[in-house]
XYZ file of C-alpha atoms in Angstrom:
666
model
C -133.957 -160.826 92.678
C -130.800 -158.768 92.635
C -128.002 -158.939 95.146
C -126.370 -155.817 96.545
C -122.657 -155.277 97.058
C -121.275 -154.517 100.521
C -121.332 -150.839 99.686
C -125.107 -150.953 99.366
C -125.010 -150.442 95.592
C -126.406 -152.867 93.108
C -123.816 -154.536 90.875
C -122.645 -152.126 88.193
C -124.994 -149.405 89.347
C -125.406 -146.427 91.604
C -128.870 -146.867 93.055
C -129.030 -147.402 96.789
C -132.108 -148.740 98.500
C -133.755 -145.362 98.741
C -137.518 -145.012 98.473
C -137.121 -144.281 94.771
C -134.909 -147.298 94.239
C -137.347 -149.532 96.093
C -140.109 -148.208 93.858
C -137.996 -149.018 90.819
C -137.358 -152.530 92.088
C -141.079 -153.003 92.509
C -141.611 -151.805 88.971
C -139.094 -154.167 87.414
C -140.245 -157.081 89.560
C -143.896 -156.757 88.955
C -144.030 -154.456 85.922
C -147.309 -155.994 84.878
C -149.122 -152.749 84.417
C -147.078 -152.245 81.258
C -150.076 -153.908 79.623
C -152.123 -150.767 79.189
C -154.531 -151.556 76.421
C -157.274 -154.081 76.011
C -157.347 -156.365 73.046
C -159.206 -153.969 70.773
C -156.764 -151.171 71.490
C -153.454 -152.932 71.016
C -151.272 -151.019 68.588
C -149.991 -153.251 65.856
C -148.196 -150.565 63.887
C -144.716 -150.601 65.241
C -143.443 -147.227 64.079
C -142.874 -144.588 66.721
C -143.440 -141.810 64.220
C -147.147 -141.621 65.027
C -146.748 -140.353 68.568
C -147.704 -136.780 67.765
C -150.956 -135.983 69.566
C -150.823 -139.445 71.177
C -152.742 -140.033 74.409
C -150.081 -141.414 76.711
C -151.322 -143.582 79.553
C -151.202 -142.498 83.204
C -148.733 -145.298 83.935
C -146.351 -144.190 81.173
C -146.452 -140.620 82.465
C -145.954 -141.717 86.067
C -142.993 -143.850 85.075
C -141.474 -140.923 83.186
C -142.004 -138.635 86.186
C -140.384 -141.223 88.469
C -137.357 -141.412 86.177
C -137.028 -137.625 86.044
C -137.353 -137.213 89.829
C -134.788 -139.927 90.443
C -132.390 -138.259 88.011
C -133.008 -134.727 89.307
C -132.500 -133.135 85.866
C -135.270 -130.662 84.970
C -134.749 -131.140 81.211
C -137.324 -132.962 79.122
C -134.981 -135.290 77.201
C -134.915 -138.040 79.849
C -138.618 -137.618 80.619
C -139.508 -138.027 76.949
C -137.282 -141.096 76.518
C -138.826 -142.795 79.568
C -142.332 -141.903 78.406
C -141.743 -143.325 74.932
C -140.087 -146.547 76.088
C -142.997 -147.272 78.445
C -145.447 -146.516 75.640
C -143.822 -148.757 73.035
C -143.616 -151.673 75.480
C -147.361 -151.308 75.969
C -147.623 -151.457 72.182
C -145.729 -154.744 71.939
C -142.116 -153.660 71.429
C -139.292 -154.873 73.665
C -137.425 -151.590 73.492
C -137.442 -148.136 71.934
C -135.499 -147.324 68.791
C -134.278 -143.847 69.697
C -133.074 -143.213 66.149
C -136.659 -143.447 64.867
C -137.774 -140.724 67.287
C -135.120 -138.047 66.822
C -136.049 -134.524 65.801
C -139.779 -135.034 66.267
C -142.413 -133.130 68.176
C -144.515 -135.040 70.723
C -147.674 -133.637 72.261
C -147.723 -134.687 75.916
C -150.895 -133.355 77.508
C -150.425 -130.309 79.712
C -146.687 -130.345 79.145
C -147.286 -129.140 75.621
C -145.172 -130.133 72.633
C -141.805 -131.719 73.458
C -139.080 -131.758 70.794
C -136.715 -134.725 70.727
C -133.062 -133.873 70.056
C -130.832 -135.323 67.370
C -129.841 -138.872 68.254
C -126.231 -138.097 69.289
C -127.209 -135.185 71.518
C -130.084 -137.186 73.004
C -127.857 -140.134 73.869
C -125.249 -137.855 75.474
C -127.924 -136.528 77.838
C -129.130 -140.047 78.640
C -125.669 -141.476 79.265
C -124.898 -138.712 81.768
C -127.934 -139.708 83.810
C -127.463 -141.998 86.850
C -130.700 -143.822 85.966
C -129.486 -144.879 82.504
C -126.914 -147.640 82.301
C -125.069 -149.644 79.715
C -125.831 -153.327 79.081
C -124.885 -155.314 82.179
C -125.475 -152.473 84.640
C -128.322 -152.318 87.117
C -130.211 -149.156 86.257
C -133.896 -148.410 85.558
C -133.108 -147.778 81.874
C -130.523 -149.492 79.666
C -129.126 -147.890 76.493
C -127.015 -150.013 74.149
C -124.749 -149.012 71.276
C -127.444 -149.714 68.666
C -129.668 -146.835 69.903
C -131.964 -149.294 71.707
C -133.427 -148.039 74.974
C -134.833 -150.660 77.371
C -136.386 -150.799 80.774
C -134.113 -152.983 82.854
C -136.809 -155.631 83.180
C -137.160 -156.181 79.451
C -133.426 -155.897 78.785
C -132.920 -158.661 81.344
C -135.658 -160.853 79.843
C -134.275 -160.423 76.328
C -130.786 -161.416 77.392
C -132.028 -164.448 79.317
C -133.975 -165.684 76.299
C -131.088 -165.027 73.905
C -128.580 -166.851 76.121
C -130.763 -169.909 76.708
C -131.902 -170.224 73.080
C -128.344 -169.818 71.813
C -126.991 -172.412 74.251
C -129.764 -174.940 73.619
C -129.529 -174.565 69.845
C -125.767 -175.012 69.959
C -125.796 -177.990 72.338
C -125.073 -181.231 70.489
C -126.436 -184.480 71.889
C -124.146 -187.474 71.410
C -125.861 -190.469 69.891
C -125.782 -193.767 71.771
C -123.122 -196.158 70.458
C -125.821 -198.716 69.735
C -127.764 -196.260 67.567
C -126.525 -197.103 64.092
C -127.580 -195.680 60.714
C -129.431 -198.943 60.111
C -131.383 -198.503 63.348
C -132.151 -194.907 62.427
C -133.411 -195.840 58.966
C -135.562 -198.664 60.322
C -137.218 -196.385 62.882
C -137.798 -193.583 60.403
C -139.262 -195.890 57.767
C -141.777 -197.192 60.301
C -142.656 -193.914 62.030
C -142.519 -191.613 59.008
C -144.130 -193.492 56.127
C -144.182 -190.327 54.013
C -140.441 -189.976 54.398
C -139.881 -188.477 50.978
C -141.833 -185.538 49.613
C -143.209 -185.535 46.050
C -140.142 -183.649 44.764
C -137.784 -186.342 46.099
C -136.530 -184.375 49.097
C -136.470 -185.670 52.637
C -139.651 -184.628 54.376
C -139.654 -181.847 56.915
C -140.849 -184.294 59.555
C -137.744 -186.478 59.136
C -135.488 -183.428 59.295
C -137.279 -182.296 62.460
C -136.869 -185.747 64.000
C -133.127 -185.728 63.324
C -132.778 -182.217 64.752
C -134.656 -183.272 67.891
C -132.424 -186.339 68.142
C -129.167 -184.406 67.920
C -129.980 -180.949 69.415
C -131.400 -179.639 72.674
C -133.603 -177.228 70.729
C -135.851 -178.110 67.803
C -138.068 -175.419 66.302
C -140.779 -176.640 63.927
C -142.708 -173.997 62.015
C -145.489 -174.203 59.470
C -148.972 -172.983 58.671
C -152.113 -174.861 59.840
C -152.421 -178.182 58.037
C -148.689 -178.843 57.567
C -148.677 -181.578 60.216
C -146.765 -179.986 63.086
C -148.669 -181.917 65.752
C -148.475 -185.153 63.774
C -144.758 -184.611 63.414
C -144.203 -184.051 67.117
C -146.081 -187.231 68.101
C -143.925 -189.237 65.698
C -140.797 -187.457 66.924
C -141.591 -188.319 70.534
C -141.992 -191.975 69.587
C -138.723 -191.758 67.661
C -136.879 -190.274 70.656
C -138.355 -192.828 73.065
C -137.351 -195.789 70.917
C -133.881 -194.422 70.208
C -133.146 -193.570 73.844
C -130.521 -195.510 75.701
C -131.626 -194.206 79.095
C -132.420 -196.819 81.716
C -135.446 -194.855 82.920
C -138.298 -193.752 80.650
C -138.128 -190.252 79.202
C -140.249 -187.717 81.091
C -142.272 -185.655 78.612
C -144.404 -182.541 79.163
C -146.847 -181.023 76.666
C -147.773 -177.354 76.979
C -149.353 -174.405 75.175
C -149.852 -170.704 76.001
C -153.644 -170.948 76.450
C -156.063 -173.495 77.835
C -157.819 -173.758 74.484
C -154.563 -174.468 72.651
C -153.586 -176.997 75.339
C -156.864 -178.894 74.896
C -156.435 -178.945 71.115
C -152.909 -180.312 71.563
C -154.270 -183.051 73.842
C -156.931 -183.996 71.323
C -154.469 -184.077 68.433
C -151.884 -186.174 70.272
C -154.577 -188.612 71.427
C -155.855 -189.072 67.868
C -152.393 -189.504 66.362
C -151.388 -192.088 68.960
C -154.201 -194.335 67.752
C -152.542 -194.729 64.344
C -148.913 -194.441 65.432
C -146.754 -197.339 64.223
C -145.096 -197.986 67.576
C -145.345 -200.635 70.289
C -147.878 -200.009 73.054
C -145.154 -199.354 75.631
C -143.923 -196.445 73.486
C -147.427 -195.003 73.028
C -148.000 -195.215 76.783
C -144.968 -192.991 77.392
C -146.346 -190.236 75.159
C -148.560 -188.127 77.419
C -151.989 -186.994 76.350
C -152.415 -184.425 79.084
C -151.320 -180.938 78.110
C -150.783 -177.951 80.367
C -150.903 -174.223 79.950
C -147.395 -172.856 80.342
C -148.470 -171.016 83.495
C -149.794 -174.229 85.069
C -146.731 -176.172 83.961
C -144.456 -173.643 85.657
C -146.630 -173.505 88.767
C -147.819 -169.918 88.516
C -148.888 -168.118 91.664
C -152.469 -166.850 91.830
C -151.410 -163.339 90.771
C -149.046 -164.623 88.073
C -146.008 -162.798 89.495
C -143.949 -165.857 90.440
C -143.464 -169.499 89.480
C -142.702 -172.622 91.461
C -140.452 -174.013 88.730
C -137.435 -171.877 87.926
C -133.690 -172.334 87.568
C -133.266 -173.403 91.216
C -136.240 -175.796 90.959
C -136.374 -176.911 87.303
C -139.133 -178.905 85.681
C -138.814 -182.677 86.154
C -138.792 -183.217 82.397
C -136.456 -184.639 79.781
C -138.485 -183.248 76.868
C -140.770 -180.214 76.850
C -143.066 -179.683 73.847
C -144.729 -176.287 73.437
C -147.394 -175.689 70.796
C -148.573 -172.306 69.445
C -145.225 -170.746 70.336
C -146.018 -167.556 68.387
C -148.405 -166.616 71.217
C -145.664 -166.618 73.884
C -144.567 -163.175 75.050
C -141.024 -162.338 76.088
C -141.428 -162.533 79.899
C -143.216 -165.889 79.718
C -140.606 -167.305 77.341
C -137.860 -166.189 79.724
C -139.550 -167.952 82.652
C -140.139 -171.098 80.594
C -136.541 -171.347 79.411
C -135.262 -170.718 82.911
C -137.303 -173.657 84.235
C -136.145 -176.193 81.623
C -133.206 -178.295 82.886
C -129.935 -177.712 81.076
C -129.850 -181.339 79.958
C -133.404 -181.429 78.572
C -134.786 -180.983 75.090
C -137.214 -178.258 74.035
C -139.430 -178.658 70.966
C -141.243 -175.506 69.863
C -144.137 -175.606 67.383
C -145.537 -172.467 65.827
C -146.364 -170.292 62.863
C -144.387 -167.016 62.734
C -146.835 -165.526 60.223
C -149.623 -165.498 62.811
C -150.288 -162.692 65.246
C -147.713 -162.414 67.970
C -148.492 -162.390 71.656
C -150.857 -159.855 73.183
C -148.061 -158.694 75.456
C -144.596 -157.495 74.453
C -142.478 -159.346 71.938
C -142.616 -161.327 68.709
C -140.425 -164.012 70.231
C -140.910 -166.894 67.812
C -140.289 -164.673 64.796
C -137.216 -163.171 66.466
C -135.809 -166.594 67.332
C -136.254 -167.830 63.774
C -134.838 -164.637 62.312
C -134.929 -163.525 58.695
C -133.687 -165.378 55.681
C -134.238 -168.672 53.927
C -135.270 -171.708 55.923
C -134.489 -175.402 55.471
C -130.864 -174.817 54.538
C -128.281 -176.392 56.801
C -124.605 -176.383 57.610
C -122.337 -178.815 55.812
C -121.551 -180.528 59.119
C -125.260 -181.152 59.697
C -125.742 -182.384 56.135
C -122.864 -184.831 56.515
C -124.302 -186.271 59.710
C -127.834 -186.340 58.311
C -126.617 -188.183 55.191
C -124.727 -190.689 57.343
C -127.772 -191.672 59.398
C -130.605 -191.300 56.890
C -128.925 -191.906 53.565
C -130.600 -188.773 52.183
C -128.559 -186.367 50.098
C -131.415 -184.040 49.134
C -131.007 -181.133 51.557
C -129.519 -177.810 50.524
C -126.506 -176.256 52.228
C -126.817 -172.823 53.798
C -125.592 -170.088 51.484
C -125.906 -167.308 54.031
C -123.793 -166.713 57.091
C -124.466 -169.585 59.414
C -125.731 -168.954 62.914
C -126.369 -171.128 65.905
C -130.005 -171.447 64.750
C -129.165 -172.739 61.258
C -129.346 -176.414 62.236
C -132.007 -176.094 64.936
C -135.140 -175.361 62.938
C -137.243 -176.694 60.108
C -140.194 -175.248 58.244
C -142.918 -177.691 57.181
C -144.157 -176.580 53.777
C -146.371 -179.396 52.528
C -149.986 -178.712 53.497
C -152.113 -181.834 53.955
C -155.365 -179.893 54.421
C -155.247 -177.051 51.893
C -153.287 -177.630 48.718
C -150.906 -174.819 47.744
C -152.476 -174.597 44.295
C -156.026 -174.303 45.678
C -157.740 -170.939 45.903
C -157.367 -170.829 49.693
C -153.716 -171.893 49.447
C -152.934 -169.160 46.925
C -154.914 -166.629 48.944
C -152.919 -167.462 52.058
C -149.638 -167.085 50.158
C -150.640 -163.695 48.744
C -151.348 -162.410 52.246
C -148.074 -163.764 53.669
C -146.045 -162.092 50.925
C -148.021 -158.856 51.154
C -149.159 -159.075 47.519
C -152.294 -156.939 47.827
C -153.045 -157.015 44.086
C -153.034 -160.823 44.002
C -155.092 -160.931 47.202
C -157.772 -158.775 45.592
C -157.634 -160.738 42.339
C -158.235 -164.019 44.155
C -161.105 -162.558 46.167
C -162.818 -161.535 42.947
C -162.249 -164.901 41.236
C -165.699 -166.239 42.087
C -164.377 -169.513 43.507
C -166.902 -171.288 45.728
C -164.604 -171.723 48.754
C -163.490 -168.076 48.795
C -165.878 -165.158 48.611
C -165.908 -161.447 49.256
C -168.797 -159.355 50.488
C -169.167 -155.604 50.998
C -171.990 -154.738 53.399
C -172.659 -151.026 52.943
C -174.938 -150.367 55.913
C -176.670 -151.737 58.998
C -179.681 -152.985 57.046
C -177.465 -155.065 54.733
C -175.549 -156.462 57.716
C -178.741 -157.484 59.541
C -180.042 -159.172 56.423
C -176.776 -161.085 55.944
C -176.789 -162.284 59.559
C -180.384 -163.532 59.196
C -179.782 -165.297 55.886
C -176.255 -166.567 55.234
C -174.954 -166.712 58.816
C -178.470 -167.662 59.907
C -178.163 -170.960 57.999
C -175.402 -172.062 60.367
C -177.169 -170.637 63.429
C -180.309 -172.589 62.503
C -178.316 -175.802 62.152
C -176.764 -175.255 65.568
C -180.155 -174.369 67.105
C -181.664 -177.665 65.889
C -179.051 -179.570 67.908
C -179.826 -177.429 70.956
C -183.595 -178.011 70.673
C -183.366 -181.771 70.258
C -180.809 -182.057 73.111
C -178.115 -183.582 70.944
C -175.112 -185.344 72.372
C -172.526 -182.870 73.670
C -170.019 -183.901 71.012
C -172.551 -183.263 68.248
C -173.547 -179.958 69.816
C -169.996 -178.646 70.005
C -169.215 -179.974 66.536
C -172.173 -178.019 65.151
C -171.131 -174.875 67.007
C -167.535 -175.207 65.768
C -168.570 -175.802 62.175
C -168.474 -172.056 61.612
C -167.264 -168.904 63.299
C -167.635 -165.175 62.878
C -164.269 -163.472 63.377
C -163.746 -159.730 63.738
C -160.713 -157.492 63.775
C -162.150 -155.299 66.547
C -164.610 -155.499 69.410
C -166.315 -152.184 68.726
C -167.947 -150.682 65.660
C -170.591 -151.819 63.200
C -168.558 -154.919 62.255
C -167.124 -155.616 65.711
C -167.776 -158.574 68.000
C -170.075 -156.703 70.377
C -172.524 -155.653 67.655
C -172.386 -158.906 65.702
C -172.936 -160.952 68.838
C -175.984 -158.834 69.597
C -177.394 -159.414 66.106
C -176.855 -163.173 66.282
C -178.339 -163.348 69.762
C -181.410 -161.438 68.607
C -181.810 -163.896 65.739
C -181.561 -166.944 68.010
C -183.902 -165.516 70.641
C -186.468 -164.678 67.997
C -186.235 -168.175 66.498
C -186.542 -169.787 69.936
C -189.307 -167.501 71.237
C -187.073 -166.222 74.052
C -187.623 -162.800 75.561
C -184.892 -160.397 74.387
C -183.967 -159.392 77.949
C -183.129 -162.898 79.193
C -179.370 -163.136 79.929
C -179.164 -166.924 79.652
C -180.993 -169.234 77.297
C -180.378 -172.662 75.708
C -177.760 -172.335 72.986
C -176.041 -169.184 74.169
C -172.261 -169.377 73.679
C -170.004 -167.882 76.350
C -166.289 -167.185 76.418
C -164.414 -166.853 79.701
C -162.312 -163.689 79.750
C -160.522 -164.084 83.105
C -158.646 -167.024 84.591
C -160.294 -168.729 87.557
C -157.934 -171.303 89.019
C -160.471 -172.501 91.577
C -162.959 -173.443 88.839
C -160.183 -174.411 86.424
C -161.555 -172.036 83.816
C -159.211 -169.919 81.755
C -159.276 -166.979 79.404
C -160.611 -168.177 76.043
C -162.544 -171.217 77.313
C -165.870 -171.665 75.467
C -169.036 -172.883 77.166
C -172.553 -173.508 75.807
C -175.659 -172.757 77.880
C -177.988 -175.765 77.980
C -181.280 -176.580 79.645
C -180.704 -178.471 82.893
C -183.399 -180.585 84.511
C -180.923 -182.160 86.904
C -180.479 -179.130 89.131
C -182.553 -176.402 90.747
C -181.402 -173.903 88.130
C -182.999 -173.977 84.661
C -179.663 -173.693 82.857
C -176.082 -174.801 83.152
C -173.021 -174.045 81.071
C -171.300 -176.993 79.436
C -167.537 -176.833 78.922
C -165.549 -179.291 76.849
C -162.467 -180.655 78.547
C -159.624 -182.929 77.605
C -160.090 -186.509 76.463
C -163.697 -185.983 75.407
C -164.964 -185.076 78.868
C -167.551 -182.377 79.597
C -168.305 -180.366 82.692
C -171.412 -178.355 83.656
C -171.366 -175.257 85.854
C -173.949 -172.747 86.983
C -173.860 -169.634 84.805
C -173.930 -167.540 87.985
C -170.650 -168.992 89.265
C -168.632 -168.213 86.146
C -165.770 -165.702 86.086
C -166.026 -162.717 83.760
C -167.321 -163.776 80.362
C -168.828 -162.527 77.128
C -170.995 -163.801 74.283
C -168.956 -165.880 71.855
C -170.844 -166.361 68.586
C -168.428 -163.781 67.215
C -164.901 -163.395 68.542
C -161.812 -161.382 67.705
C -159.150 -162.886 65.506
C -156.803 -162.737 68.498
C -159.114 -164.977 70.518
C -159.419 -167.467 67.668
C -155.720 -168.372 67.607
C -155.215 -172.073 68.078
C -158.682 -172.933 66.690
C -159.987 -174.047 63.292
C -163.477 -174.079 61.768
C -165.035 -175.468 58.615
C -166.477 -172.073 57.576
C -165.144 -168.656 58.636
C -166.731 -165.234 58.175
C -164.000 -162.602 58.601
C -165.318 -159.072 59.232
C -163.128 -156.041 58.665
C -163.997 -152.707 60.315
C -165.770 -149.973 58.407
C -162.673 -147.737 58.563
C -158.935 -148.368 58.456
C -157.293 -149.027 61.803
C -153.638 -149.466 62.827
C -154.511 -152.891 64.247
C -155.159 -154.157 60.720
C -152.099 -155.838 59.236
C -151.243 -158.904 57.199
C -150.586 -160.961 60.345
C -154.127 -160.370 61.562
C -155.581 -161.151 58.132
C -153.430 -164.283 57.824
C -154.440 -165.503 61.280
C -158.114 -164.971 60.483
C -158.125 -166.676 57.089
C -156.095 -169.688 58.249
C -158.789 -170.552 60.803
C -160.901 -171.775 57.837
C -160.568 -175.401 56.778
C -162.884 -175.322 53.761
C -164.719 -172.037 53.178
C -163.884 -168.407 53.822
C -165.879 -165.218 53.367
C -164.185 -161.846 53.824
C -166.644 -159.077 54.680
C -165.473 -155.514 54.263
C -164.224 -152.831 51.934
C -161.566 -153.834 49.437
C -159.430 -150.749 50.073
C -159.247 -151.592 53.785
C -158.181 -155.157 53.001
C -155.487 -153.885 50.612
C -154.094 -151.552 53.278
C -154.113 -154.338 55.861
C -152.273 -156.807 53.611
C -149.735 -154.112 52.715
C -149.045 -153.335 56.393
C -146.606 -155.663 58.173
C -146.499 -155.806 61.919
C -143.102 -154.819 63.301
C -142.044 -155.306 66.885
C -138.706 -153.794 67.709
C -136.172 -155.794 69.722
C -132.543 -156.868 69.799
C -133.308 -160.571 70.291
C -132.465 -161.816 66.797
C -129.136 -160.020 66.806
C -128.206 -161.311 70.269
C -129.012 -164.909 69.364
C -127.061 -164.862 66.116
C -124.082 -162.752 67.003
C -123.428 -164.036 70.475
C -121.509 -167.142 71.428
C -122.721 -169.926 73.684
C -121.767 -169.224 77.296
C -122.100 -172.765 78.654
């Protein structure tokens, strides 16, 4: 990955290929063990002030010991810095904010309490170390002038993402000479019939189309129901018809997970049926969607990719849905593989939970501040080609991202003034008082329930949730069509913040299974039975099953085994597999909010834990409640909900600053 100079030193560094240096290279190449926690243990509070009495992982401690041995300094300052940076990366940060850790006491197992120095003294110690470098140097740790301490791997990823995003956002695409304002208006009128919003402003979809036409990067954000997928299908048709290329545009659709990829396929397929475009245009819009890993050609262990800068993707346009779920390393690999001349369209909702692994990349790329305000140069060009003079100029300092993104605000599924629309807004803004007020309003589509004990929970599962389980069971018993069966199963979902505890997925799944087995006359000990819902938890490339895939156990009279597991695939297809051949899986009547990302259900039951937990924040609550199309019930204590809505997830990085303050390098 890194070339050495003739002296045997890495560029800008001092590390020779000693055993220690080779170990470091292995760490920064493969560094996958940074993911130390399972889903229920991921820390969503992004303050480092809570590290007192913290149980640091064996990997974090080994990394810190490696850094100290390589340095040769017996002091604890470097050890503590390395320990903390490894720990915060496991918690989702890109780097460590040293300033937030100064003058604190940290309990580190048998080493006893370690006191961090004042920031200036601490940084002097670090900068004297041969294992700590400045930005651009090749050292295990990188310390910049903003008190940010990185592992080299994540510093490198952050800079790659910043450079590529900045260059793509700033790259203007010249319009073909034959593409006149009249042509533009004709295409937009046909493809975007709702071209003007109720308040007389140009719709977000038209703005997005013009950005995609004139920029290499187009970022479309919005909550569920704002028409992001509809917009992208229309935009692709718009780009195809406006292209002057002699060969057809090559388009790739992708998403971070298999489930999200299938939903993107289904949405694009449905929209194409009503798209106001000639058949030849529709035929060029693909319906097959890929996971990002499959698109890039991931190796079996996920450590390398076939498509990279030296072997870019054969695509003119890459569309990626659910971009909020992309972690920093994956985004770096994706951007590296996109040809310099191609377009990238990102769809996502920055208010949702970020990726399981390190980074809040979509939020960092978008940055803070008001959206849907544009530079005067963009407004002039937009007015020339669309005739619209309704957009607002940017009043803040413009950045390279100013003209590359649009936020869709009109919700076609849940009206802003509805109870669910207002509830969603109160959570996004962190207005806990309004959130509680709306929960207590008594509206039919939004309800709150406090279940004080196990008896009350069991009774609720057997009655209210049991209504939906009974409806699903009827379809199982009468051997309904697979589409009807999955539709019934997806009509509702129980979502939990955690896996463990009284209101966690493990316990709730057990209660719902007991209910179904009792109703069906099935012995409690049977592992498989008709109607059981399974979720794959590990990728299996041989079987083409991926983490998050849902299968339903059905009776099977066509094979020697009594049961098979039915999985829904793209384009309305279904596939049956033996339950004994499946990769690791778990019961899926209840799932964590994290696992539900990219899905929607008619009715959602959202369970909060019985005690406050750092994982609870407004992003988790928002993600859970926006899975509901029509009805939502929040189960839990009001004080816990208030704390969660008041707690915003923070992931520390320098990505936003690097994108906005840097200059394009191409």
